[in-house]
């Protein structure tokens, strides 16, 4: 009996040990799926697939007296830049009468081409329109500053943005095969002069939306299809100088063709192939849920140089190309020097052509960094516009940096008194390893007919990065024109 018990016990122990070892092998197999595919981060594995999960939550709150009048470019291909020189100046809008602003009304001729502007707060009569363009029409470009009613002048805004991204990948005979799903929600509300809150520009209506949903397969050559962003390369176009340039800011830093003409992204079929030696080519059909756009890209990266040319032709599904765009950029790094050149060109259905070019250079000498930039834009029926900017940065001690900068912009080179400038100084100091303090003082100025020729301002921000991909900051901004704003931000990303 003792021998029998010993044998049975040994068999049972061996069985348990084997089961445990098998379980360990299962764990090792699961880990190997992601490792074999080169996928790291937050992952879940099965026998064949590796699921990578990433996401982010961010919050921003603003309060003050600032939201009455942000001078921004008008929408539409005929007015790519309007009053771009003042677009970053916040105004508290305290006035009982709405002051006129240059370019308040855009006058288009019978063919829809921009013919000129009228500077007045009331709608122009047909006779006034005909004096600029016979038989034309008027479109209000910049609304008058709203009057403050009954002392109600506080503004505030709150924005919560969140997204989750899931990428499931498995190996195939053609390379990694994956499916990507990204869900997103933006809950944004804005209050102006203590009136009822309205949904902000990025608000998704309280709904969780499918921001991306596409499949892809391949390694050096990858095929993608579904709902995703564009393959168009619009990099290598940001100015090096600290303040940037006015027109560059108006098109989200850099140069661009007329917005959404042609339209990219959306429902797509795309192919990307690496040819070796730093050369990559891309081609695809985009905006297939709209009128369709064909996109082609060739790009190079290597030996201190990055460069690309992107071309897009819009409205292809009806057999007639009604708009097109080209974006090209070059950046070269040569020891302590950097140079950059970029250009965007396009044409709309109205037959108007548009160009936007930029050049920038930067040099670093020990503790100093010097940068100069220039830009120009114009086209059919549009004002010719130019801008320049420069900056000097110095690292005075470890963790302390000073920036001095200026930029200037002429909204119409054919007219007088259409220039705007900004001059500013900035101090960035690392208080601790996780806390930094940024302070800035400066002035906006213009020689245009305006309620105020200059606007001095000051702002400061205290940022905290304790680690774990968590970031938070609190800042304040005060302007000579009476506007002020306090901002709180916090975010956490995981992947």
XYZ file of C-alpha atoms in Angstrom:
495
model
C 0.000 0.000 0.000
C 2.824 2.335 0.789
C 4.426 1.665 -2.619
C 1.111 2.130 -4.379
C 0.487 5.391 -2.556
C 3.982 6.569 -3.430
C 3.506 5.799 -7.137
C 0.071 7.470 -7.272
C 1.426 10.495 -5.432
C 4.350 10.770 -7.826
C 2.022 10.570 -10.840
C -0.263 13.210 -9.363
C 2.675 15.480 -8.597
C 4.033 14.983 -12.102
C 0.617 15.831 -13.539
C 0.346 19.000 -11.511
C 3.895 19.979 -12.410
C 3.245 19.341 -16.109
C 0.006 21.335 -15.974
C 1.823 24.221 -14.322
C 4.626 24.021 -16.870
C 2.050 24.007 -19.683
C 0.428 27.072 -18.187
C 3.821 28.774 -18.089
C 4.382 27.859 -21.729
C 1.005 29.408 -22.546
C 2.066 32.657 -20.925
C 5.368 32.597 -22.773
C 3.534 31.951 -26.061
C 1.235 34.947 -25.449
C 4.183 37.176 -24.686
C 5.984 35.990 -27.802
C 3.153 37.119 -30.124
C 3.652 40.808 -29.306
C 7.429 40.444 -29.049
C 7.634 38.734 -32.431
C 5.626 41.573 -33.991
C 7.769 44.206 -32.289
C 4.807 45.657 -30.397
C 5.331 47.054 -26.903
C 3.313 49.062 -24.407
C -0.110 48.165 -23.032
C -0.948 44.927 -24.865
C -3.197 41.877 -24.645
C -2.236 38.703 -26.488
C -4.033 35.675 -27.830
C -2.517 32.744 -29.683
C -2.433 34.686 -32.979
C -3.133 38.364 -32.298
C -1.608 41.182 -30.281
C -3.965 43.950 -29.187
C -2.291 47.287 -28.383
C -4.343 49.785 -26.377
C -3.663 53.508 -26.010
C -5.673 56.518 -24.928
C -5.713 60.000 -23.505
C -7.910 62.234 -21.371
C -7.370 65.997 -21.338
C -9.222 68.866 -19.677
C -9.042 72.634 -20.190
C -10.885 75.445 -18.413
C -10.696 79.157 -19.283
C -12.195 82.090 -17.390
C -11.935 85.852 -17.808
C -13.080 88.576 -20.163
C -11.668 87.546 -23.507
C -14.229 85.897 -25.770
C -16.003 88.867 -27.339
C -13.836 89.141 -30.405
C -11.108 86.896 -31.700
C -10.017 88.248 -35.059
C -9.777 85.182 -37.267
C -9.477 84.480 -40.993
C -12.744 84.156 -42.889
C -13.744 80.794 -44.258
C -13.825 80.104 -47.949
C -11.308 79.937 -50.783
C -11.700 83.613 -51.686
C -10.418 84.891 -48.350
C -7.648 82.673 -47.107
C -6.234 85.355 -44.829
C -8.161 88.331 -43.500
C -6.770 90.538 -40.737
C -4.259 87.802 -40.029
C -2.011 90.333 -38.363
C -4.374 90.725 -35.408
C -5.681 87.174 -35.206
C -3.943 86.377 -31.909
C -5.037 89.495 -30.009
C -7.822 88.836 -27.515
C -10.352 91.628 -26.992
C -12.775 92.032 -24.101
C -15.256 93.738 -26.433
C -16.196 96.477 -23.967
C -17.956 99.030 -26.158
C -21.430 100.393 -26.594
C -20.943 100.985 -30.300
C -19.473 98.494 -32.715
C -16.307 99.963 -34.237
C -15.636 99.453 -37.906
C -12.827 97.092 -38.799
C -10.874 96.923 -42.011
C -12.250 94.272 -44.317
C -15.602 94.022 -42.526
C -17.364 93.217 -45.829
C -15.923 91.181 -48.691
C -17.154 92.170 -52.152
C -17.276 89.447 -54.796
C -17.955 90.020 -58.478
C -20.652 88.238 -60.464
C -18.326 85.273 -60.929
C -17.728 84.887 -57.197
C -14.143 86.175 -57.278
C -13.035 88.544 -54.511
C -12.949 92.101 -55.888
C -12.312 94.139 -52.744
C -13.492 95.000 -49.240
C -15.576 97.679 -47.534
C -14.767 98.978 -44.072
C -18.136 99.616 -42.408
C -20.344 98.112 -39.720
C -23.649 98.267 -41.629
C -24.499 96.193 -44.662
C -23.444 97.991 -47.866
C -26.099 99.078 -50.337
C -26.128 97.667 -53.846
C -24.830 101.005 -55.098
C -21.861 100.750 -52.724
C -21.250 97.182 -53.881
C -21.497 98.151 -57.567
C -18.872 100.820 -56.998
C -16.432 98.012 -56.202
C -17.788 95.274 -58.475
C -20.847 95.898 -60.705
C -23.486 93.275 -60.034
C -21.483 91.867 -57.153
C -22.460 90.613 -53.723
C -21.309 91.382 -50.170
C -20.380 88.866 -47.483
C -19.681 89.900 -43.894
C -16.147 88.832 -43.028
C -15.666 90.124 -39.493
C -18.658 90.746 -37.276
C -18.746 93.945 -35.193
C -17.663 93.653 -31.584
C -20.773 92.829 -29.543
C -21.718 95.389 -26.917
C -21.569 94.408 -23.264
C -25.110 94.287 -21.906
C -25.807 95.304 -18.321
C -22.223 94.791 -17.170
C -22.312 91.075 -18.034
C -18.792 90.662 -19.346
C -17.371 87.414 -17.917
C -16.462 84.644 -20.352
C -15.538 81.037 -19.678
C -15.143 77.743 -21.437
C -14.749 74.102 -20.450
C -13.477 71.261 -22.631
C -13.026 67.543 -21.928
C -11.455 65.465 -24.682
C -10.944 61.712 -24.514
C -10.008 58.956 -26.916
C -9.231 55.248 -26.934
C -7.352 53.452 -29.681
C -7.239 49.693 -30.268
C -4.874 48.103 -32.781
C -5.138 44.341 -33.277
C -2.217 42.859 -35.211
C -1.348 39.392 -36.485
C 1.306 38.094 -38.852
C 0.487 37.270 -42.479
C 2.346 36.166 -45.605
C 2.464 39.836 -46.721
C 3.567 41.259 -43.386
C 1.734 42.403 -40.247
C -2.045 42.600 -40.716
C -3.909 44.938 -38.389
C -7.287 46.480 -37.692
C -7.437 49.884 -35.987
C -10.400 51.411 -34.168
C -10.212 54.799 -32.445
C -13.172 56.189 -30.533
C -13.310 59.830 -29.469
C -15.442 62.241 -27.484
C -15.132 66.016 -27.154
C -17.399 67.777 -24.661
C -16.801 71.522 -25.119
C -18.893 74.478 -23.971
C -18.289 78.226 -24.315
C -19.912 81.175 -22.542
C -19.603 84.752 -23.844
C -20.619 87.746 -21.711
C -22.416 85.436 -19.255
C -24.963 84.369 -21.851
C -26.192 80.748 -22.150
C -23.454 78.238 -22.931
C -23.096 77.094 -26.519
C -21.281 74.072 -27.896
C -17.654 74.719 -28.807
C -16.186 74.182 -32.234
C -14.821 70.687 -31.480
C -17.941 69.460 -29.662
C -19.134 66.006 -30.773
C -22.672 66.493 -29.506
C -22.049 64.440 -26.384
C -21.601 61.356 -28.559
C -18.731 58.924 -28.784
C -17.693 58.956 -32.424
C -15.600 56.570 -34.489
C -12.614 58.748 -35.309
C -10.655 56.018 -37.100
C -11.605 52.557 -38.370
C -9.335 50.937 -40.927
C -7.417 47.800 -41.840
C -3.834 47.541 -43.037
C -1.443 44.846 -44.192
C 2.195 44.888 -45.181
C 5.707 45.738 -44.086
C 7.892 47.698 -46.513
C 4.767 48.059 -48.641
C 1.565 48.661 -46.697
C -2.018 48.715 -47.954
C -4.631 50.574 -45.884
C -8.384 50.994 -46.291
C -11.171 52.454 -44.170
C -11.692 55.681 -42.254
C -8.408 57.405 -41.371
C -6.250 60.452 -41.864
C -4.509 61.468 -45.053
C -1.164 60.196 -46.315
C -0.427 63.740 -47.518
C 2.891 64.963 -46.113
C 2.714 68.609 -45.024
C 5.783 68.641 -42.791
C 9.048 70.573 -43.142
C 7.200 73.888 -43.243
C 7.225 75.419 -39.750
C 9.352 78.551 -39.184
C 12.278 78.184 -36.770
C 11.900 81.570 -35.079
C 10.330 81.526 -31.626
C 7.168 83.591 -32.330
C 6.564 82.040 -35.722
C 4.823 83.998 -38.495
C 1.292 85.415 -38.694
C 0.205 83.670 -41.891
C 1.880 80.471 -40.744
C -0.242 80.548 -37.574
C -3.383 81.073 -39.645
C -2.860 77.741 -41.446
C -1.881 75.718 -38.352
C 1.869 76.417 -38.472
C 3.478 76.305 -41.894
C 2.063 76.673 -45.400
C -1.044 75.189 -46.964
C -3.296 75.229 -49.965
C -6.874 76.490 -49.644
C -8.574 74.568 -46.828
C -10.547 71.506 -48.007
C -9.856 72.291 -51.659
C -8.975 69.528 -52.255
C -10.320 67.648 -49.247
C -8.248 64.769 -47.845
C -8.682 61.925 -45.361
C -12.075 60.409 -44.550
C -12.838 57.124 -46.303
C -9.613 56.039 -47.989
C -7.701 53.397 -49.949
C -3.942 53.956 -49.569
C -0.601 52.340 -50.407
C 2.731 53.286 -48.822
C 6.008 51.751 -49.992
C 9.597 52.188 -48.801
C 11.998 51.993 -51.751
C 15.145 52.027 -49.624
C 17.897 54.625 -49.243
C 15.447 56.881 -47.390
C 12.944 57.138 -50.255
C 9.231 56.486 -49.644
C 6.347 56.778 -52.086
C 2.663 56.985 -51.224
C -0.512 56.928 -53.268
C -4.186 56.754 -52.491
C -7.797 57.647 -53.020
C -9.242 59.759 -50.203
C -12.501 61.538 -49.358
C -14.344 58.609 -50.923
C -17.292 59.492 -48.690
C -17.325 62.868 -50.476
C -16.339 63.821 -54.014
C -13.059 61.913 -53.994
C -9.430 63.046 -53.995
C -6.347 61.409 -55.522
C -3.194 61.886 -53.425
C 0.432 61.141 -54.303
C 3.562 61.673 -52.191
C 7.294 61.178 -52.609
C 9.550 61.811 -49.608
C 13.169 61.433 -48.559
C 14.870 61.237 -45.168
C 18.586 60.745 -44.630
C 22.010 62.394 -44.286
C 20.609 65.368 -42.357
C 17.962 66.073 -44.999
C 14.201 65.571 -45.052
C 12.138 66.553 -48.083
C 8.838 65.779 -49.744
C 6.421 66.672 -52.511
C 2.690 66.044 -52.060
C 0.118 66.415 -54.817
C -3.671 66.146 -54.567
C -6.465 66.401 -57.138
C -10.016 66.874 -55.868
C -13.514 66.004 -57.077
C -12.311 63.026 -59.121
C -15.349 60.773 -58.692
C -17.484 62.797 -61.094
C -14.724 62.641 -63.704
C -13.796 66.332 -63.485
C -10.952 67.679 -61.357
C -12.292 70.924 -59.891
C -9.463 71.729 -57.473
C -5.890 70.702 -56.812
C -3.098 71.335 -54.339
C 0.671 70.856 -54.069
C 2.744 70.966 -50.881
C 6.547 70.739 -50.881
C 9.041 71.068 -48.070
C 12.788 70.758 -47.470
C 14.827 70.810 -44.259
C 18.597 70.531 -44.166
C 20.766 70.256 -41.059
C 24.432 71.086 -41.518
C 26.377 71.080 -38.255
C 25.163 74.165 -36.338
C 22.934 75.405 -39.152
C 19.424 74.522 -40.292
C 17.647 75.735 -43.420
C 14.054 75.196 -44.478
C 12.005 76.027 -47.553
C 8.347 75.189 -48.153
C 5.602 76.063 -50.584
C 1.930 75.305 -51.120
C 0.046 75.961 -54.328
C -3.556 75.323 -55.281
C -6.520 76.103 -57.457
C -10.246 76.050 -56.688
C -13.325 75.317 -58.750
C -13.746 79.046 -59.363
C -10.521 78.975 -61.387
C -8.570 81.007 -58.863
C -4.957 80.143 -58.077
C -3.302 80.505 -54.677
C 0.259 80.340 -53.386
C 1.801 80.310 -49.904
C 5.604 80.082 -49.511
C 7.959 80.166 -46.533
C 11.685 80.143 -45.828
C 13.526 79.847 -42.517
C 17.080 79.481 -41.207
C 18.564 78.801 -37.787
C 22.085 78.899 -36.366
C 23.273 77.721 -32.943
C 26.435 79.124 -31.361
C 27.255 77.808 -27.894
C 24.550 79.347 -25.693
C 22.815 81.345 -28.467
C 20.275 80.310 -31.105
C 19.408 82.771 -33.880
C 16.533 82.261 -36.336
C 15.087 84.239 -39.255
C 11.942 83.462 -41.263
C 9.914 84.929 -44.100
C 6.614 84.160 -45.828
C 4.465 85.329 -48.730
C 1.011 84.501 -50.060
C -1.430 85.655 -52.701
C -3.227 84.573 -55.833
C -6.073 85.306 -58.184
C -8.293 88.010 -56.706
C -6.322 87.990 -53.453
C -4.096 90.556 -51.807
C -0.364 89.905 -52.016
C 0.849 89.450 -48.441
C 4.320 89.170 -46.890
C 5.653 88.585 -43.406
C 9.005 88.271 -41.650
C 10.092 87.216 -38.193
C 13.222 86.663 -36.152
C 14.328 85.562 -32.717
C 17.363 85.170 -30.489
C 17.425 82.561 -27.739
C 20.003 82.175 -25.011
C 20.509 79.511 -22.353
C 21.848 81.719 -19.570
C 22.232 78.979 -16.952
C 21.232 75.357 -16.645
C 17.441 75.253 -16.787
C 16.999 78.958 -17.612
C 16.413 80.228 -21.150
C 15.556 83.655 -22.560
C 13.872 84.277 -25.936
C 13.582 87.621 -27.723
C 11.480 87.802 -30.859
C 9.609 89.972 -33.325
C 7.391 89.433 -36.344
C 5.759 91.709 -38.915
C 2.991 91.168 -41.461
C 1.652 93.205 -44.383
C -1.874 92.187 -45.346
C -1.823 94.030 -48.672
C 1.437 95.066 -50.293
C -0.457 97.226 -52.803
C -2.005 99.437 -50.101
C -0.739 101.606 -47.264
C -1.408 101.208 -43.545
C -1.999 97.460 -43.645
C 0.870 96.296 -41.433
C 0.865 94.618 -38.031
C 3.728 93.611 -35.747
C 4.463 91.796 -32.501
C 7.507 92.163 -30.231
C 7.958 89.908 -27.205
C 10.387 88.568 -24.616
C 10.088 85.220 -22.851
C 11.735 83.606 -19.837
C 11.591 79.821 -19.337
C 12.911 78.491 -16.028
C 13.015 74.958 -14.655
C 12.074 75.486 -10.999
C 12.520 71.787 -10.181
C 12.865 68.609 -12.210
C 9.075 68.483 -12.590
C 8.003 72.149 -12.420
C 8.728 74.879 -14.974
C 7.763 78.544 -15.100
C 7.250 80.520 -18.324
C 6.732 84.273 -18.439
C 6.188 86.520 -21.458
C 5.676 90.237 -22.072
C 5.118 91.911 -25.408
C 3.120 94.218 -27.608
C 0.975 93.933 -30.714
C 0.847 97.009 -32.923
C -0.708 98.126 -36.191
C -0.779 101.172 -38.438
C -4.296 100.342 -39.602
C -7.337 102.405 -38.647
C -8.276 100.681 -35.401
C -9.714 101.529 -31.961
C -6.231 101.039 -30.468
C -2.916 101.169 -32.297
C -1.061 99.034 -29.744
C -1.886 96.310 -27.256
C 0.679 95.527 -24.553
C 0.252 92.167 -22.842
C 1.792 89.862 -20.289
C 1.277 86.192 -19.544
C 2.698 83.487 -17.305
C 2.329 79.719 -16.986
C 3.309 77.240 -14.284
C 3.636 73.699 -15.682
C 3.924 70.470 -13.720
C 5.091 67.116 -15.126
C 5.454 64.661 -12.224
C 5.875 61.673 -14.544
C 3.620 58.849 -15.610
C 2.633 60.852 -18.729
C 0.608 63.205 -16.514
C 0.813 66.930 -17.271
C -0.897 69.950 -15.747
C -0.556 73.724 -15.942
C -2.144 76.958 -14.806
C -1.659 80.220 -16.676
C -2.860 83.804 -16.863
C -2.868 86.424 -19.638
C -3.618 90.160 -19.364
C -3.945 92.692 -22.208
C -3.829 96.475 -22.348
C -7.199 96.501 -24.120
C -8.846 95.169 -20.946
C -8.971 91.508 -21.864
C -7.712 88.872 -19.442
C -7.857 85.104 -19.155
C -6.945 82.381 -16.640
C -6.378 78.856 -17.956
C -6.115 75.464 -16.257
C -5.065 72.305 -18.119
C -4.535 68.663 -17.151
C -3.963 65.515 -19.212
C -2.881 61.883 -18.945
C -1.914 59.585 -21.795
C -1.289 55.853 -21.710
C 0.039 53.413 -24.254
